[in-house]
Amino acid sequence: MRIDIITIFPEMFVGPFTESIIKRAVEKKIVDIHTHNLRDYSTDRHKRVDDYPFAAGAGMVMMVEPVDNCISKLKSEREYDEVIYMSPDGELLNQSMANTMSMLNNIIVLCGHYKGIDERIRKYLITKEISIGDYVLSGGELGAAVLVDSLVRLIPGALGDETSALSDSFQDGLVSPPVYTRPRNYKGWQVPDVLISGNDRLINEWKYEQALARTKERRPEMYEIFKKNENV
Ligand code: SAH
């Protein structure tokens, strides 16, 4: 998978993309991530990428031309499955979207700033708009980093233990059961006996019951959907 990120703050991705799972995925050539500084595509001699909004109003607006220049250049080099704009009013990112998108070949992710981007970019250049939650960030970079992380860890080979993404929360419509590690007893805080029983059937039953109970308690709306689908 190739991911091209268009941003005015490429440095913001240095941390998120140079550590942990994404770092390893890049090294293993599972994913190829490129950041493009939007200012390099400005034709203005001050490298401006924003301007005042028409009809007054507060805040600056990102201009069409630099974004169009950058996207056009990328599109002339390869085909893209999606040109994504990170936006608070976009489709809410969830695990099933991440699953679907992790199978794409090439995507562009545009990070907005200020008051947002000129609506014509959204109308003529963007194919998908994604939000990471119902709150407003100062820029699309943190959202893009969240999106990229959620996709990359699902690409086969990215996680050390290939099955581990499948047992994560949301993959099967439930949140994850609790997990424990050694020691069995810490200051009298015990690990549930069943997990040490060695009985796989009992252990799997326990995990399922726990996942079910947690989902019911923490995510009642998700539990209702699960119940309907599985006839629990
Ligand atoms: N005026 C806009 C917010 C602009 S915030 C509005 O009210 O909708 C500046 C930029 O941050 C946006 O262009 C977008 O790229 C990014 N952003 C803000 N909140 C986001 C969210 N919840 N999810 C994804 N991107 C977000």
XYZ file of C-alpha atoms and ligand atoms in Angstrom:
258
model
C 0.000 0.000 0.000
C 1.207 3.504 -0.813
C -0.011 6.485 1.210
C 0.620 10.082 0.086
C -0.092 12.704 2.717
C -0.517 16.346 1.754
C 0.197 18.686 4.642
C 1.663 22.041 5.605
C 3.354 20.405 8.625
C 5.203 17.291 7.374
C 7.305 17.273 10.557
C 4.213 16.359 12.563
C 4.415 12.840 11.129
C 7.993 12.207 12.172
C 7.096 10.764 15.569
C 4.046 8.667 14.662
C 5.630 7.146 11.545
C 9.123 6.490 12.866
C 8.256 4.348 15.870
C 6.616 1.040 16.665
C 4.390 -0.870 14.215
C 4.393 1.727 11.425
C 8.163 2.033 11.530
C 8.481 -1.733 11.180
C 5.884 -1.903 8.408
C 7.791 0.761 6.461
C 11.078 -1.095 6.962
C 9.448 -4.355 5.810
C 8.112 -2.461 2.771
C 4.552 -3.411 3.677
C 3.625 0.249 3.331
C 5.204 3.182 1.557
C 4.371 6.535 3.155
C 5.219 9.885 1.551
C 4.513 13.321 2.958
C 4.249 16.296 0.603
C 4.647 19.841 1.819
C 1.772 21.773 0.293
C 3.858 24.946 0.266
C 6.078 23.380 -2.408
C 3.047 23.477 -4.724
C 2.213 27.126 -4.171
C 2.920 29.391 -7.138
C 2.893 32.407 -4.849
C 6.343 33.854 -4.153
C 5.624 33.815 -0.414
C 4.588 30.145 -0.670
C 1.137 30.998 0.611
C -1.450 28.251 0.680
C -4.310 30.097 2.395
C -6.348 33.226 1.824
C -9.172 35.259 3.349
C -12.666 33.770 3.035
C -15.160 35.319 0.631
C -17.987 37.138 2.401
C -15.833 37.869 5.463
C -16.169 35.482 8.397
C -13.375 34.429 10.732
C -10.307 32.377 9.845
C -8.295 31.637 6.728
C -9.185 29.110 4.031
C -6.825 26.776 2.197
C -6.704 27.644 -1.509
C -7.595 25.355 -4.413
C -4.523 25.829 -6.594
C -1.683 24.379 -4.473
C -3.849 21.385 -3.534
C -4.861 20.840 -7.164
C -1.213 21.096 -8.273
C -0.098 18.513 -5.746
C -2.954 16.060 -6.351
C -2.586 16.399 -10.154
C 1.109 15.638 -9.973
C 0.512 12.541 -7.857
C -2.299 11.365 -10.123
C -0.058 11.730 -13.170
C 2.328 9.208 -11.593
C -0.129 6.471 -10.552
C -3.803 5.690 -10.028
C -5.375 6.349 -6.667
C -8.221 4.381 -5.081
C -9.266 7.311 -2.901
C -8.391 10.968 -2.384
C -9.289 11.480 1.267
C -9.885 14.719 3.148
C -9.685 14.603 6.946
C -12.764 16.510 8.091
C -14.843 16.780 11.285
C -18.022 16.356 9.207
C -16.709 13.311 7.310
C -17.687 9.677 7.757
C -16.755 8.548 11.286
C -13.732 6.258 11.208
C -14.456 2.791 12.585
C -12.898 -0.656 12.458
C -14.903 -1.909 9.495
C -13.799 1.126 7.425
C -10.211 0.479 8.490
C -10.550 -3.165 7.392
C -11.878 -2.200 3.967
C -9.369 0.584 3.420
C -6.389 -1.544 4.485
C -6.912 -3.493 1.246
C -6.478 -0.459 -1.034
C -3.344 0.082 -3.120
C -2.825 3.842 -3.298
C -4.452 6.604 -1.293
C -3.952 10.340 -0.895
C -4.767 11.972 2.459
C -5.220 15.740 2.581
C -4.835 17.515 5.925
C -6.752 20.753 6.315
C -5.937 23.727 8.539
C -7.343 27.069 9.637
C -11.043 27.365 8.867
C -10.864 24.440 6.459
C -10.371 24.089 2.706
C -12.054 25.770 -0.260
C -15.254 23.814 -0.891
C -14.314 23.310 -4.570
C -11.456 21.029 -3.495
C -14.004 18.835 -1.765
C -16.380 18.950 -4.699
C -13.935 18.285 -7.538
C -10.895 16.522 -6.092
C -11.860 14.620 -2.947
C -13.490 11.170 -3.163
C -13.880 10.371 0.551
C -14.067 12.446 3.749
C -13.143 10.935 7.086
C -13.566 12.197 10.649
C -11.815 10.640 13.639
C -14.477 11.812 16.093
C -17.002 14.473 17.004
C -14.557 17.145 18.106
C -12.510 19.716 16.223
C -8.737 19.430 15.840
C -6.530 22.327 14.766
C -5.363 20.392 11.729
C -5.848 17.159 9.810
C -2.376 15.767 10.669
C -3.256 14.033 13.930
C -6.373 12.605 12.282
C -4.344 11.373 9.303
C -1.846 9.730 11.665
C -4.712 7.956 13.446
C -6.176 6.822 10.125
C -2.833 5.553 8.826
C -2.094 3.680 12.064
C -5.499 1.986 12.026
C -4.980 0.834 8.407
C -1.338 -0.169 8.477
C -1.631 -2.524 11.458
C -4.261 -4.487 9.505
C -2.055 -5.129 6.480
C -0.830 -8.753 6.632
C 2.705 -8.875 8.016
C 2.497 -5.563 9.904
C 1.768 -7.108 13.290
C 4.171 -9.680 14.689
C 1.424 -12.095 15.636
C -0.795 -12.153 12.568
C -3.861 -13.312 14.416
C -3.711 -10.580 17.006
C -5.579 -7.949 14.962
C -8.476 -10.379 14.596
C -8.978 -10.609 18.353
C -8.960 -6.831 18.858
C -12.007 -4.889 19.959
C -14.665 -4.265 17.263
C -13.380 -6.957 14.876
C -16.207 -9.305 15.805
C -18.715 -6.693 16.942
C -17.627 -6.899 20.585
C -15.001 -5.147 22.701
C -12.031 -7.239 23.884
C -12.102 -9.361 27.034
C -9.590 -8.415 29.781
C -6.010 -9.697 29.480
C -3.475 -10.611 32.170
C 0.201 -11.465 32.388
C 2.557 -12.734 35.087
C 2.700 -12.775 38.054
C -0.465 -14.760 38.952
C -0.612 -13.002 42.278
C 0.518 -9.409 42.747
C -0.074 -8.034 46.265
C -3.055 -10.377 46.509
C -4.501 -9.104 43.168
C -5.299 -12.404 41.497
C -5.477 -13.528 37.880
C -8.814 -15.374 37.304
C -8.335 -19.123 37.928
C -9.885 -20.128 34.625
C -7.000 -18.565 32.665
C -4.536 -20.862 34.422
C -6.770 -23.954 34.121
C -5.276 -25.107 30.813
C -8.811 -25.973 29.638
C -9.179 -24.263 26.228
C -12.915 -24.731 26.049
C -13.478 -23.105 29.453
C -11.009 -20.332 28.626
C -12.726 -19.509 25.330
C -16.135 -19.548 27.017
C -14.851 -17.191 29.701
C -13.376 -14.806 27.124
C -16.624 -14.739 25.180
C -18.722 -14.142 28.313
C -16.406 -11.329 29.388
C -16.459 -9.692 25.956
C -20.237 -9.936 25.907
C -20.646 -8.485 29.410
C -18.189 -5.649 28.732
C -19.841 -4.732 25.484
C -23.278 -4.724 27.152
C -22.011 -2.483 29.946
C -19.754 -0.123 27.956
C -21.252 -0.064 24.481
C -24.970 -0.904 24.809
C -25.713 0.212 21.219
C -23.050 -2.158 19.877
C -24.364 -4.960 22.086
C -27.876 -4.568 20.652
C -26.538 -4.931 17.098
C -24.463 -7.953 18.103
C -27.476 -9.592 19.773
C -29.591 -9.075 16.683
C -26.957 -10.561 14.377
C -25.974 -13.513 16.557
C -29.266 -14.299 18.311
C -27.566 -14.263 21.706
N -14.072 24.967 10.430
C -14.057 23.557 10.350
C -12.950 22.963 11.208
C -11.590 23.221 10.693
S -10.420 22.467 11.718
C -15.368 23.012 10.852
O -15.958 23.612 11.742
O -15.793 21.951 10.360
C -9.014 22.420 10.686
C -8.729 21.098 10.018
O -8.536 20.091 10.982
C -9.808 20.571 9.093
O -9.672 21.127 7.822
C -9.563 19.073 9.110
O -8.619 18.687 8.106
C -8.943 18.833 10.470
N -9.877 18.253 11.457
C -10.466 18.898 12.477
N -11.246 18.072 13.199
C -11.150 16.848 12.644
C -11.732 15.580 12.931
N -12.578 15.411 13.940
N -11.416 14.543 12.137
C -10.563 14.709 11.092
N -9.987 15.884 10.765
C -10.267 16.959 11.529
